[in-house]
Backbone as ProteinMPNN parsed JSONL, in Angstrom:
{"seq_chain_A": "PSWSTSQLPVQSARAKRSSLRIIARANEPQAERKLLLAGADRVVMPAVVGAERMATMISQPNLADFIDLPFRGGLVELRVEELAVTPSSRLAGKKLSESGIRSASGASLIAVIPVSGEPTLNPPADFVLRPGQRLAAVGTEEQLSKLRNHLKGT", "coords_chain_A": {"N_chain_A": [[-51.086, -79.712, -42.852], [-51.754, -82.925, -42.081], [-54.655, -84.469, -39.888], [-53.904, -86.655, -38.392], [-50.859, -86.339, -38.294], [-50.604, -83.843, -37.186], [-51.577, -84.145, -34.99], [-49.993, -85.846, -32.903], [-48.04, -83.888, -31.756], [-49.846, -82.107, -30.729], [-50.935, -83.731, -28.542], [-48.519, -84.796, -27.806], [-47.32, -81.985, -26.585], [-49.327, -81.339, -24.656], [-49.361, -83.202, -23.016], [-46.903, -82.717, -22.071], [-46.849, -79.818, -20.755], [-49.745, -79.118, -19.043], [-50.724, -76.616, -18.797], [-50.407, -74.96, -21.488], [-51.249, -73.118, -23.995], [-52.27, -74.34, -26.832], [-52.487, -74.059, -30.611], [-53.897, -75.748, -33.16], [-53.201, -76.219, -36.825], [-55.752, -77.272, -39.354], [-56.375, -79.237, -42.32], [-58.695, -80.656, -42.954], [-62.542, -80.462, -42.523], [-63.225, -82.722, -40.716], [-61.274, -83.294, -39.001], [-60.908, -81.377, -37.113], [-62.651, -82.081, -34.376], [-60.988, -84.37, -33.782], [-58.646, -82.914, -33.253], [-59.357, -81.203, -31.377], [-59.834, -83.011, -28.826], [-57.566, -84.315, -29.19], [-56.319, -82.339, -27.2], [-55.607, -79.874, -28.05], [-56.351, -76.229, -27.688], [-57.894, -74.806, -29.609], [-58.558, -75.04, -33.003], [-57.329, -73.928, -36.174], [-58.817, -73.89, -39.371], [-57.195, -72.595, -42.651], [-57.951, -72.722, -44.92], [-60.686, -72.838, -44.897], [-60.976, -70.338, -43.158], [-60.217, -68.073, -44.626], [-62.076, -68.984, -47.177], [-64.624, -67.837, -45.77], [-63.948, -65.471, -45.126], [-63.748, -63.896, -47.76], [-66.21, -64.914, -48.978], [-67.499, -62.977, -46.745], [-66.577, -60.649, -47.769], [-67.835, -60.184, -50.139], [-70.763, -60.291, -49.741], [-70.529, -58.228, -47.886], [-69.324, -55.531, -48.57], [-68.694, -53.311, -47.203], [-67.701, -53.951, -45.003], [-65.191, -53.441, -42.586], [-63.349, -55.233, -41.399], [-62.019, -58.096, -39.396], [-61.49, -58.81, -35.97], [-60.386, -61.206, -33.586], [-60.064, -61.503, -30.83], [-59.12, -62.753, -27.173], [-60.566, -64.343, -24.849], [-61.142, -65.432, -21.527], [-59.961, -67.797, -22.254], [-61.651, -68.33, -24.275], [-62.233, -67.259, -27.739], [-63.439, -64.218, -28.96], [-64.799, -63.143, -31.715], [-64.768, -60.322, -33.53], [-66.916, -57.704, -35.28], [-65.785, -55.076, -37.597], [-68.125, -52.539, -38.778], [-69.882, -50.809, -41.401], [-72.827, -48.876, -41.208], [-75.399, -47.696, -42.555], [-77.373, -44.603, -42.274], [-80.213, -44.007, -42.825], [-82.984, -41.798, -44.595], [-85.58, -42.76, -43.812], [-84.574, -44.235, -41.142], [-85.044, -44.84, -37.748], [-83.406, -43.054, -36.32], [-82.455, -40.87, -37.374], [-82.116, -37.578, -37.317], [-81.781, -37.961, -34.419], [-80.03, -36.948, -31.003], [-76.76, -38.881, -30.221], [-76.96, -39.534, -27.403], [-79.844, -39.912, -27.161], [-80.01, -41.969, -29.103], [-80.075, -44.895, -28.322], [-78.517, -47.069, -28.694], [-76.083, -48.371, -27.935], [-77.517, -49.442, -25.818], [-79.924, -51.09, -26.989], [-78.197, -52.876, -28.657], [-75.64, -53.399, -27.94], [-73.138, -52.96, -29.128], [-70.096, -50.81, -30.07], [-70.294, -47.401, -31.055], [-67.744, -46.317, -33.303], [-67.206, -44.53, -35.08], [-68.686, -41.66, -36.835], [-68.96, -41.313, -40.591], [-69.474, -39.094, -42.823], [-71.291, -37.723, -45.293], [-69.928, -36.029, -46.826], [-66.515, -34.58, -46.09], [-64.59, -35.114, -43.257], [-64.661, -37.963, -41.06], [-65.78, -38.399, -38.054], [-64.586, -39.353, -34.984], [-64.858, -41.509, -32.236], [-67.859, -40.134, -31.304], [-69.1, -37.544, -29.851], [-72.005, -37.356, -27.251], [-73.809, -35.569, -27.672], [-73.972, -35.561, -30.185], [-75.163, -35.323, -33.72], [-77.252, -37.429, -35.766], [-77.561, -37.885, -38.897], [-79.342, -38.448, -41.922], [-77.853, -39.872, -44.671], [-75.414, -40.532, -43.162], [-72.997, -42.551, -42.024], [-72.593, -45.159, -39.744], [-69.676, -46.189, -37.975], [-69.3, -49.44, -36.488], [-68.548, -51.636, -33.854], [-68.344, -54.83, -32.814], [-70.138, -58.182, -31.32], [-71.291, -60.655, -34.368], [-74.382, -60.868, -33.922], [-74.613, -58.588, -32.252], [-74.222, -56.551, -33.671], [-76.083, -57.106, -35.862], [-78.115, -56.727, -34.55], [-78.104, -54.132, -34.047], [-78.215, -52.848, -36.987], [-81.074, -53.56, -37.068], [-82.392, -51.878, -35.44], [-81.409, -49.547, -36.485], [-83.475, -49.732, -38.09], [-85.875, -49.782, -37.309], [-86.869, -51.823, -36.28]], "CA_chain_A": [[-50.575, -81.486, -42.131], [-53.582, -83.989, -41.474], [-54.832, -84.276, -38.889], [-52.679, -87.41, -37.872], [-49.558, -85.446, -38.111], [-50.801, -82.436, -36.364], [-52.173, -84.89, -33.767], [-48.977, -86.557, -31.911], [-47.488, -83.16, -31.711], [-50.682, -81.913, -30.025], [-50.963, -84.772, -27.776], [-47.058, -84.396, -26.588], [-46.968, -80.845, -25.938], [-50.12, -81.261, -23.723], [-48.588, -84.151, -21.957], [-45.664, -82.067, -21.214], [-47.461, -78.761, -19.937], [-51.187, -78.982, -19.185], [-51.456, -75.245, -19.174], [-49.567, -74.572, -22.249], [-52.165, -72.88, -25.204], [-51.858, -75.272, -28.366], [-53.63, -74.082, -31.449], [-53.463, -76.573, -34.169], [-54.119, -76.331, -38.023], [-56.09, -78.616, -39.926], [-56.867, -79.09, -43.619], [-60.051, -81.07, -43.331], [-63.506, -80.337, -41.551], [-63.71, -83.871, -39.7], [-59.863, -83.183, -38.225], [-60.906, -80.067, -35.843], [-62.544, -82.58, -33.481], [-59.556, -85.222, -33.408], [-57.559, -82.417, -32.577], [-59.643, -80.531, -29.818], [-59.905, -84.62, -28.731], [-56.172, -84.912, -28.534], [-56.145, -81.558, -26.625], [-55.772, -78.627, -28.7], [-56.94, -75.454, -27.314], [-58.282, -74.441, -30.487], [-58.11, -75.19, -34.47], [-57.606, -72.979, -37.652], [-58.504, -74.062, -40.416], [-57.161, -71.448, -43.18], [-59.142, -72.578, -46.13], [-62.134, -72.063, -44.229], [-61.48, -68.979, -42.653], [-60.229, -67.229, -45.93], [-63.483, -69.007, -47.474], [-65.672, -66.938, -44.924], [-63.535, -63.955, -45.072], [-64.054, -63.571, -49.068], [-67.971, -64.648, -48.639], [-67.986, -61.509, -46.51], [-66.285, -58.894, -48.514], [-68.496, -59.858, -51.327], [-71.595, -60.031, -49.12], [-71.138, -56.971, -46.795], [-68.399, -54.727, -49.09], [-68.704, -52.379, -46.096], [-67.345, -54.929, -43.742], [-63.745, -53.46, -42.511], [-62.388, -55.778, -40.75], [-62.342, -59.085, -38.497], [-60.91, -58.569, -34.945], [-60.247, -62.556, -32.757], [-60.001, -60.679, -29.157], [-59.192, -64.127, -26.147], [-61.692, -63.816, -23.704], [-61.387, -66.161, -21.234], [-60.212, -69.062, -22.355], [-61.843, -68.45, -25.362], [-61.676, -66.337, -28.606], [-64.65, -63.377, -29.46], [-64.92, -62.739, -32.754], [-65.231, -58.929, -33.48], [-66.51, -57.416, -36.502], [-66.227, -53.577, -37.439], [-69.16, -52.864, -39.933], [-70.328, -49.528, -41.699], [-74.359, -49.031, -41.428], [-76.188, -46.141, -43.518], [-78.392, -44.152, -41.981], [-81.485, -43.901, -44.206], [-84.264, -40.639, -44.221], [-86.552, -43.645, -42.827], [-84.422, -44.438, -39.801], [-85.701, -44.279, -36.292], [-82.347, -42.938, -35.228], [-81.962, -39.65, -37.844], [-82.278, -36.454, -36.198], [-81.39, -37.86, -32.952], [-78.636, -37.414, -30.591], [-76.302, -40.361, -29.683], [-77.757, -39.941, -25.92], [-81.205, -40.236, -27.548], [-80.24, -43.203, -29.978], [-80.262, -45.84, -27.695], [-77.778, -47.944, -30.037], [-75.644, -49.184, -27.214], [-78.299, -49.924, -24.859], [-80.318, -51.858, -27.913], [-77.437, -53.748, -29.848], [-74.629, -54.148, -27.192], [-72.328, -52.851, -30.178], [-69.873, -49.483, -29.802], [-70.12, -46.81, -31.923], [-66.704, -45.558, -33.161], [-67.003, -43.021, -35.964], [-69.611, -41.266, -37.96], [-68.851, -41.05, -41.657], [-70.378, -38.22, -43.035], [-71.443, -37.872, -47.005], [-68.629, -35.37, -47.401], [-65.834, -34.122, -45.078], [-64.048, -35.94, -42.612], [-65.274, -38.85, -39.862], [-66.094, -37.795, -36.528], [-64.339, -40.676, -34.262], [-65.574, -41.377, -30.759], [-68.491, -38.903, -31.279], [-69.837, -37.199, -28.194], [-73.184, -37.741, -26.766], [-74.97, -34.344, -27.656], [-73.401, -35.393, -31.601], [-76.942, -35.427, -34.034], [-77.282, -38.159, -36.804], [-78.041, -37.457, -39.876], [-79.473, -39.314, -43.216], [-76.809, -40.023, -45.505], [-74.033, -40.583, -42.517], [-72.791, -43.953, -42.01], [-72.164, -45.345, -38.695], [-68.93, -47.426, -38.268], [-69.524, -49.698, -35.486], [-67.821, -52.59, -33.55], [-69.654, -55.881, -31.93], [-70.222, -58.983, -32.494], [-72.251, -60.523, -35.124], [-75.298, -60.996, -33.057], [-74.953, -57.355, -31.392], [-74.408, -55.545, -34.962], [-77.245, -57.425, -36.42], [-79.229, -55.92, -33.682], [-78.039, -52.254, -34.384], [-79.075, -53.028, -38.162], [-82.697, -53.974, -37.083], [-82.531, -51.015, -34.272], [-81.473, -48.398, -37.335], [-84.37, -50.003, -39.397], [-86.895, -49.752, -36.641], [-87.483, -53.057, -36.261]], "C_chain_A": [[-52.161, -81.838, -41.806], [-53.254, -83.887, -40.562], [-54.006, -85.313, -37.772], [-51.202, -87.176, -37.752], [-49.193, -84.537, -37.61], [-51.337, -83.435, -34.718], [-51.079, -85.145, -32.159], [-48.094, -85.1, -31.513], [-48.076, -82.733, -30.54], [-50.33, -82.386, -28.523], [-49.4, -84.548, -26.647], [-46.978, -83.332, -25.873], [-48.316, -80.786, -24.721], [-50.089, -82.069, -22.494], [-47.952, -83.407, -20.976], [-45.844, -80.817, -20.316], [-48.734, -78.544, -20.536], [-51.836, -77.664, -19.166], [-51.116, -73.925, -20.453], [-50.971, -73.939, -23.325], [-51.724, -73.384, -26.404], [-52.935, -74.541, -28.922], [-52.716, -74.821, -32.423], [-53.639, -76.227, -35.29], [-54.653, -77.394, -38.41], [-56.442, -77.975, -41.37], [-58.194, -79.523, -44.097], [-60.87, -80.823, -42.177], [-63.575, -81.229, -40.276], [-62.223, -83.919, -39.013], [-59.903, -82.194, -36.945], [-61.502, -80.806, -34.735], [-61.732, -83.503, -32.758], [-59.066, -84.014, -32.808], [-57.79, -81.588, -31.42], [-59.269, -81.81, -29.013], [-58.576, -84.864, -28.148], [-55.964, -83.757, -27.819], [-55.612, -80.046, -26.972], [-56.848, -77.512, -28.186], [-58.309, -74.941, -28.746], [-57.547, -74.306, -32.113], [-58.529, -74.357, -35.734], [-57.849, -74.021, -38.844], [-58.504, -72.895, -41.874], [-58.232, -71.529, -44.489], [-60.211, -72.2, -45.535], [-62.29, -70.87, -43.812], [-60.75, -68.018, -43.977], [-61.103, -67.171, -46.807], [-64.608, -67.586, -47.014], [-65.047, -65.84, -44.936], [-63.959, -63.239, -46.761], [-65.681, -63.812, -49.241], [-68.045, -63.079, -48.448], [-67.754, -60.696, -47.1], [-67.104, -59.325, -49.561], [-70.236, -59.937, -50.692], [-71.988, -58.762, -48.518], [-69.543, -56.519, -47.286], [-67.997, -53.734, -47.975], [-68.02, -52.801, -44.727], [-65.866, -54.354, -43.297], [-62.747, -54.49, -42.239], [-62.888, -56.797, -40.0], [-61.144, -59.195, -36.867], [-61.151, -60.148, -34.146], [-59.848, -61.608, -31.419], [-59.774, -62.378, -28.135], [-59.744, -63.416, -25.124], [-61.834, -65.29, -23.039], [-61.543, -67.743, -21.611], [-60.688, -69.202, -23.756], [-61.425, -67.499, -26.463], [-63.478, -65.733, -28.665], [-64.056, -62.673, -30.761], [-65.586, -61.235, -32.954], [-64.957, -58.257, -34.934], [-66.599, -55.478, -36.381], [-66.723, -53.544, -38.909], [-69.554, -51.19, -39.623], [-71.857, -49.461, -41.812], [-74.555, -47.597, -41.768], [-77.117, -45.911, -42.279], [-79.403, -43.194, -42.793], [-82.398, -42.248, -43.699], [-85.672, -41.507, -43.088], [-86.097, -44.287, -41.496], [-84.55, -43.798, -38.527], [-84.295, -43.057, -35.71], [-81.943, -41.555, -36.065], [-82.884, -38.818, -36.977], [-82.123, -36.658, -34.825], [-80.034, -37.288, -32.381], [-78.325, -38.794, -30.464], [-76.917, -40.537, -28.344], [-79.068, -40.293, -26.281], [-81.326, -41.372, -28.219], [-80.192, -44.715, -29.518], [-79.512, -47.236, -28.336], [-77.216, -48.423, -28.801], [-76.829, -50.08, -26.339], [-79.028, -51.351, -25.87], [-79.921, -52.908, -28.713], [-76.203, -54.364, -29.024], [-73.418, -53.159, -28.073], [-71.956, -51.542, -29.802], [-69.655, -48.745, -30.963], [-68.589, -45.898, -31.876], [-66.038, -44.789, -33.909], [-68.295, -43.143, -36.346], [-68.87, -40.715, -38.823], [-69.902, -40.272, -42.109], [-70.111, -38.252, -45.046], [-70.397, -37.55, -47.504], [-67.95, -34.884, -46.223], [-65.335, -35.565, -44.274], [-64.659, -36.763, -41.116], [-65.148, -37.886, -38.534], [-65.63, -39.044, -35.411], [-64.421, -40.36, -32.778], [-66.401, -40.011, -30.588], [-68.858, -38.453, -30.125], [-71.439, -37.393, -28.345], [-74.491, -37.166, -27.758], [-74.337, -34.412, -30.032], [-74.992, -36.457, -32.474], [-76.739, -36.442, -35.349], [-78.268, -37.884, -37.689], [-78.384, -38.451, -41.264], [-77.987, -39.224, -43.917], [-74.964, -40.401, -44.636], [-74.02, -42.148, -42.882], [-72.088, -44.158, -40.681], [-71.164, -46.369, -38.35], [-69.041, -47.574, -36.542], [-68.845, -51.07, -35.213], [-68.468, -53.324, -32.526], [-69.48, -57.066, -32.483], [-71.136, -59.18, -33.495], [-73.811, -60.139, -34.614], [-75.093, -59.011, -32.778], [-74.547, -56.504, -33.044], [-75.637, -55.787, -35.766], [-78.51, -56.833, -35.882], [-79.499, -54.417, -33.898], [-78.727, -52.094, -35.999], [-80.567, -52.992, -37.931], [-83.17, -52.615, -35.86], [-82.569, -49.561, -35.242], [-82.69, -48.607, -38.303], [-85.734, -49.605, -38.284], [-87.458, -50.904, -36.249], [-86.984, -53.921, -34.805]], "O_chain_A": [[-53.196, -81.266, -41.463], [-52.189, -83.475, -40.103], [-53.589, -84.972, -36.665], [-50.479, -87.907, -37.077], [-48.033, -84.168, -37.43], [-51.298, -83.025, -33.558], [-51.247, -84.834, -30.98], [-47.224, -85.425, -30.705], [-47.472, -82.767, -29.468], [-49.729, -81.782, -27.635], [-49.234, -84.3, -25.452], [-46.648, -83.398, -24.689], [-48.081, -80.0, -23.803], [-50.549, -81.832, -21.377], [-48.116, -83.309, -19.76], [-45.173, -80.683, -19.292], [-49.047, -78.123, -21.649], [-53.025, -77.447, -19.397], [-51.352, -72.717, -20.48], [-51.888, -74.754, -23.224], [-50.791, -72.839, -26.993], [-53.988, -74.287, -28.337], [-51.499, -74.744, -32.594], [-54.662, -75.548, -35.192], [-54.248, -78.48, -37.997], [-56.694, -76.8, -41.637], [-58.782, -79.131, -45.104], [-60.403, -80.868, -41.038], [-63.852, -80.831, -39.144], [-62.136, -84.931, -38.318], [-59.118, -82.225, -35.997], [-61.006, -80.357, -33.702], [-61.657, -83.573, -31.532], [-59.067, -84.1, -31.58], [-56.923, -81.245, -30.616], [-58.201, -81.655, -28.42], [-58.34, -85.393, -27.062], [-54.811, -83.986, -27.455], [-55.27, -79.233, -26.115], [-58.051, -77.771, -28.226], [-59.512, -74.823, -28.512], [-56.49, -73.754, -32.418], [-59.658, -74.162, -36.183], [-57.019, -74.884, -39.132], [-59.569, -72.37, -42.202], [-59.035, -70.689, -44.896], [-60.643, -71.067, -45.749], [-63.344, -70.242, -43.922], [-61.207, -66.879, -43.879], [-61.358, -66.121, -47.396], [-65.141, -66.715, -47.702], [-65.825, -64.924, -44.672], [-64.445, -62.11, -46.825], [-66.365, -62.869, -49.64], [-68.382, -62.205, -49.248], [-68.567, -59.775, -47.18], [-67.089, -58.33, -50.286], [-71.007, -59.483, -51.537], [-73.103, -58.24, -48.492], [-68.585, -56.956, -46.649], [-66.814, -53.396, -47.955], [-67.864, -52.143, -43.698], [-65.065, -55.09, -43.875], [-61.616, -54.594, -42.713], [-64.093, -56.735, -39.756], [-60.032, -59.715, -36.967], [-62.361, -60.36, -34.07], [-58.848, -60.941, -31.686], [-60.487, -63.257, -28.618], [-59.516, -62.299, -24.659], [-62.408, -66.21, -23.622], [-62.455, -68.559, -21.475], [-60.214, -70.103, -24.447], [-60.366, -66.893, -26.295], [-64.473, -66.437, -28.495], [-63.117, -61.879, -30.822], [-66.738, -60.991, -32.598], [-63.922, -58.131, -35.589], [-67.169, -54.786, -35.537], [-66.232, -54.095, -39.894], [-69.593, -50.526, -38.587], [-72.228, -50.172, -42.746], [-73.975, -46.605, -41.327], [-77.512, -46.77, -41.491], [-79.318, -42.038, -43.209], [-82.344, -41.765, -42.567], [-86.347, -41.108, -42.14], [-86.926, -44.816, -40.755], [-84.287, -42.634, -38.225], [-84.437, -42.349, -34.713], [-81.028, -40.953, -35.503], [-83.865, -39.078, -36.281], [-82.284, -35.73, -34.032], [-79.051, -37.154, -33.109], [-79.13, -39.723, -30.533], [-77.404, -41.638, -28.089], [-79.515, -41.172, -25.544], [-82.4, -41.972, -28.183], [-80.27, -45.631, -30.336], [-80.086, -48.325, -28.371], [-78.072, -49.17, -28.326], [-76.861, -51.311, -26.328], [-78.726, -52.503, -25.556], [-80.654, -53.684, -29.325], [-75.764, -55.493, -29.246], [-72.723, -52.546, -27.263], [-72.825, -50.836, -29.289], [-68.957, -49.207, -31.865], [-68.233, -45.127, -30.984], [-64.886, -44.372, -33.794], [-68.988, -44.16, -36.319], [-68.115, -39.805, -38.481], [-71.078, -40.577, -41.91], [-69.179, -38.632, -45.755], [-69.786, -38.205, -48.348], [-68.67, -34.713, -45.24], [-65.61, -36.725, -44.581], [-65.064, -36.075, -40.179], [-64.478, -36.884, -38.283], [-66.59, -39.705, -35.014], [-64.147, -39.294, -32.226], [-65.972, -39.022, -29.994], [-68.902, -39.32, -29.253], [-71.997, -37.556, -29.43], [-75.474, -37.687, -28.286], [-74.387, -33.493, -30.849], [-75.564, -37.505, -32.176], [-75.811, -36.037, -36.049], [-79.463, -37.689, -37.468], [-77.489, -39.242, -41.562], [-77.133, -38.424, -43.534], [-73.853, -40.491, -45.158], [-74.714, -42.779, -43.68], [-71.1, -43.472, -40.417], [-71.6, -47.52, -38.371], [-68.97, -46.721, -35.657], [-68.537, -51.726, -36.208], [-69.037, -52.811, -31.562], [-68.965, -57.305, -33.575], [-71.876, -58.234, -33.766], [-74.317, -59.082, -34.99], [-75.808, -58.342, -33.522], [-75.099, -55.407, -32.96], [-76.218, -54.848, -36.311], [-79.559, -56.54, -36.456], [-80.528, -53.742, -33.927], [-79.652, -51.305, -36.192], [-81.244, -52.322, -38.71], [-84.35, -52.536, -35.519], [-83.367, -48.649, -35.026], [-82.917, -47.798, -39.202], [-86.646, -49.006, -38.854], [-88.627, -50.9, -35.863], [-87.414, -55.052, -34.581]]}, "name": "protein", "num_of_chains": 1, "seq": "PSWSTSQLPVQSARAKRSSLRIIARANEPQAERKLLLAGADRVVMPAVVGAERMATMISQPNLADFIDLPFRGGLVELRVEELAVTPSSRLAGKKLSESGIRSASGASLIAVIPVSGEPTLNPPADFVLRPGQRLAAVGTEEQLSKLRNHLKGT"}
Protein backbone atom coordinates (compact mmCIF):
# COMPACT_ATOMS: atom_id res chain seq x y z
CA PRO A 1 0.00 0.00 0.00
CA SER A 2 1.07 3.55 -0.63
CA TRP A 3 1.62 5.87 2.31
CA SER A 4 -1.59 7.71 1.55
CA THR A 5 -3.71 4.56 1.85
CA SER A 6 -1.88 3.59 5.06
CA GLN A 7 -1.98 7.06 6.59
CA LEU A 8 -5.73 7.17 7.30
CA PRO A 9 -5.91 3.85 9.22
CA VAL A 10 -2.83 4.87 11.23
CA GLN A 11 -4.34 8.24 12.14
CA SER A 12 -7.72 6.67 12.96
CA ALA A 13 -6.20 3.98 15.16
CA ARG A 14 -4.05 6.53 17.00
CA ALA A 15 -7.04 8.83 17.56
CA LYS A 16 -9.16 5.99 18.98
CA ARG A 17 -6.47 4.52 21.20
CA SER A 18 -3.35 6.48 22.01
CA SER A 19 -1.68 3.54 23.78
CA LEU A 20 -2.06 1.18 20.81
CA ARG A 21 1.20 -0.08 19.27
CA ILE A 22 0.90 0.66 15.55
CA ILE A 23 3.11 -1.01 12.94
CA ALA A 24 2.63 0.30 9.41
CA ARG A 25 3.89 -1.02 6.09
CA ALA A 26 5.44 1.18 3.42
CA ASN A 27 6.71 0.41 -0.06
CA GLU A 28 8.59 3.65 -0.56
CA PRO A 29 11.32 5.08 1.70
CA GLN A 30 9.78 8.57 1.68
CA ALA A 31 6.58 7.14 3.18
CA GLU A 32 8.31 6.10 6.41
CA ARG A 33 8.57 9.61 7.84
CA LYS A 34 5.00 10.45 6.84
CA LEU A 35 3.60 7.33 8.53
CA LEU A 36 5.60 8.01 11.68
CA LEU A 37 4.23 11.55 11.73
CA ALA A 38 0.73 10.12 11.23
CA GLY A 39 1.15 8.14 14.46
CA ALA A 40 2.81 4.83 13.61
CA ASP A 41 5.26 3.52 16.21
CA ARG A 42 7.27 1.67 13.60
CA VAL A 43 7.25 1.40 9.83
CA VAL A 44 8.36 -1.76 8.04
CA MET A 45 9.46 -1.74 4.41
CA PRO A 46 9.52 -5.43 3.38
CA ALA A 47 11.57 -4.81 0.22
CA VAL A 48 14.27 -2.97 2.19
CA VAL A 49 14.31 -5.56 4.99
CA GLY A 50 14.60 -8.37 2.44
CA ALA A 51 17.37 -6.61 0.51
CA GLU A 52 19.36 -5.95 3.69
CA ARG A 53 18.97 -9.57 4.76
CA MET A 54 20.14 -10.85 1.35
CA ALA A 55 23.13 -8.50 1.36
CA THR A 56 24.12 -9.74 4.82
CA MET A 57 23.79 -13.37 3.74
CA ILE A 58 26.18 -12.67 0.86
CA SER A 59 28.68 -10.52 2.75
CA GLN A 60 28.57 -12.51 6.00
CA PRO A 61 27.63 -16.11 5.16
CA ASN A 62 28.24 -17.26 8.72
CA LEU A 63 25.69 -14.84 10.10
CA ALA A 64 22.99 -17.14 11.37
CA ASP A 65 20.06 -14.93 12.20
CA PHE A 66 18.56 -11.62 13.14
CA ILE A 67 16.44 -11.16 16.23
CA ASP A 68 14.27 -8.09 16.76
CA LEU A 69 13.43 -7.59 20.44
CA PRO A 70 11.00 -4.99 21.76
CA PHE A 71 12.79 -2.87 24.33
CA ARG A 72 11.30 0.13 26.13
CA GLY A 73 9.16 1.31 23.26
CA GLY A 74 11.65 0.55 20.50
CA LEU A 75 13.22 -2.43 18.85
CA VAL A 76 16.75 -3.70 19.37
CA GLU A 77 18.15 -5.75 16.52
CA LEU A 78 20.35 -8.54 17.78
CA ARG A 79 22.47 -10.65 15.49
CA VAL A 80 23.91 -14.10 15.89
CA GLU A 81 27.31 -14.45 14.29
CA GLU A 82 30.10 -17.03 14.11
CA LEU A 83 33.63 -15.70 14.57
CA ALA A 84 36.85 -17.66 14.05
CA VAL A 85 39.56 -18.10 16.65
CA THR A 86 42.71 -17.86 14.54
CA PRO A 87 46.25 -18.87 15.59
CA SER A 88 47.12 -15.17 15.86
CA SER A 89 44.03 -14.31 17.91
CA ARG A 90 44.73 -12.75 21.29
CA LEU A 91 42.23 -15.22 22.78
CA ALA A 92 43.84 -18.44 21.52
CA GLY A 93 44.88 -20.56 24.49
CA LYS A 94 42.94 -18.48 27.05
CA LYS A 95 40.12 -19.60 29.31
CA LEU A 96 36.81 -17.84 28.77
CA SER A 97 37.19 -16.33 32.25
CA GLU A 98 40.42 -14.68 31.03
CA SER A 99 39.14 -13.72 27.58
CA GLY A 100 37.39 -10.46 28.46
CA ILE A 101 34.81 -11.13 25.73
CA ARG A 102 31.87 -9.75 27.66
CA SER A 103 33.63 -6.74 29.18
CA ALA A 104 35.40 -5.75 25.94
CA SER A 105 32.41 -6.10 23.64
CA GLY A 106 29.15 -6.54 25.51
CA ALA A 107 28.36 -9.52 23.26
CA SER A 108 27.32 -12.85 24.76
CA LEU A 109 29.00 -16.10 23.80
CA ILE A 110 26.36 -18.79 23.27
CA ALA A 111 28.46 -21.64 21.88
CA VAL A 112 31.94 -22.71 20.83
CA ILE A 113 32.02 -24.76 17.63
CA PRO A 114 35.07 -27.03 17.30
CA VAL A 115 36.77 -28.00 14.04
CA SER A 116 35.17 -31.43 14.47
CA GLY A 117 32.71 -32.75 16.99
CA GLU A 118 29.77 -31.25 18.77
CA PRO A 119 29.46 -27.58 19.74
CA THR A 120 29.70 -26.65 23.41
CA LEU A 121 26.59 -24.65 24.26
CA ASN A 122 26.92 -22.03 26.98
CA PRO A 123 30.57 -22.94 27.62
CA PRO A 124 31.82 -22.76 31.23
CA ALA A 125 34.32 -20.16 32.46
CA ASP A 126 37.20 -22.67 32.44
CA PHE A 127 36.66 -23.56 28.76
CA VAL A 128 39.89 -22.97 26.79
CA LEU A 129 39.67 -21.31 23.38
CA ARG A 130 41.75 -22.92 20.65
CA PRO A 131 42.68 -21.92 17.09
CA GLY A 132 40.21 -23.29 14.56
CA GLN A 133 37.23 -23.01 16.86
CA ARG A 134 34.35 -20.75 15.95
CA LEU A 135 32.55 -18.64 18.52
CA ALA A 136 28.80 -18.24 18.19
CA ALA A 137 27.98 -14.88 19.75
CA VAL A 138 24.87 -12.74 20.04
CA GLY A 139 24.78 -8.96 20.27
CA THR A 140 24.08 -5.76 18.44
CA GLU A 141 26.11 -4.93 15.33
CA GLU A 142 28.25 -2.60 17.45
CA GLN A 143 28.90 -5.28 20.08
CA LEU A 144 29.81 -7.89 17.45
CA SER A 145 32.14 -5.41 15.77
CA LYS A 146 33.90 -4.85 19.12
CA LEU A 147 34.15 -8.61 19.56
CA ARG A 148 35.70 -9.02 16.09
CA ASN A 149 38.30 -6.37 17.00
CA HIS A 150 38.91 -7.97 20.41
CA LEU A 151 39.55 -11.35 18.76
CA LYS A 152 42.09 -9.74 16.42
CA GLY A 153 43.74 -7.78 19.19
CA THR A 154 42.81 -4.28 17.95
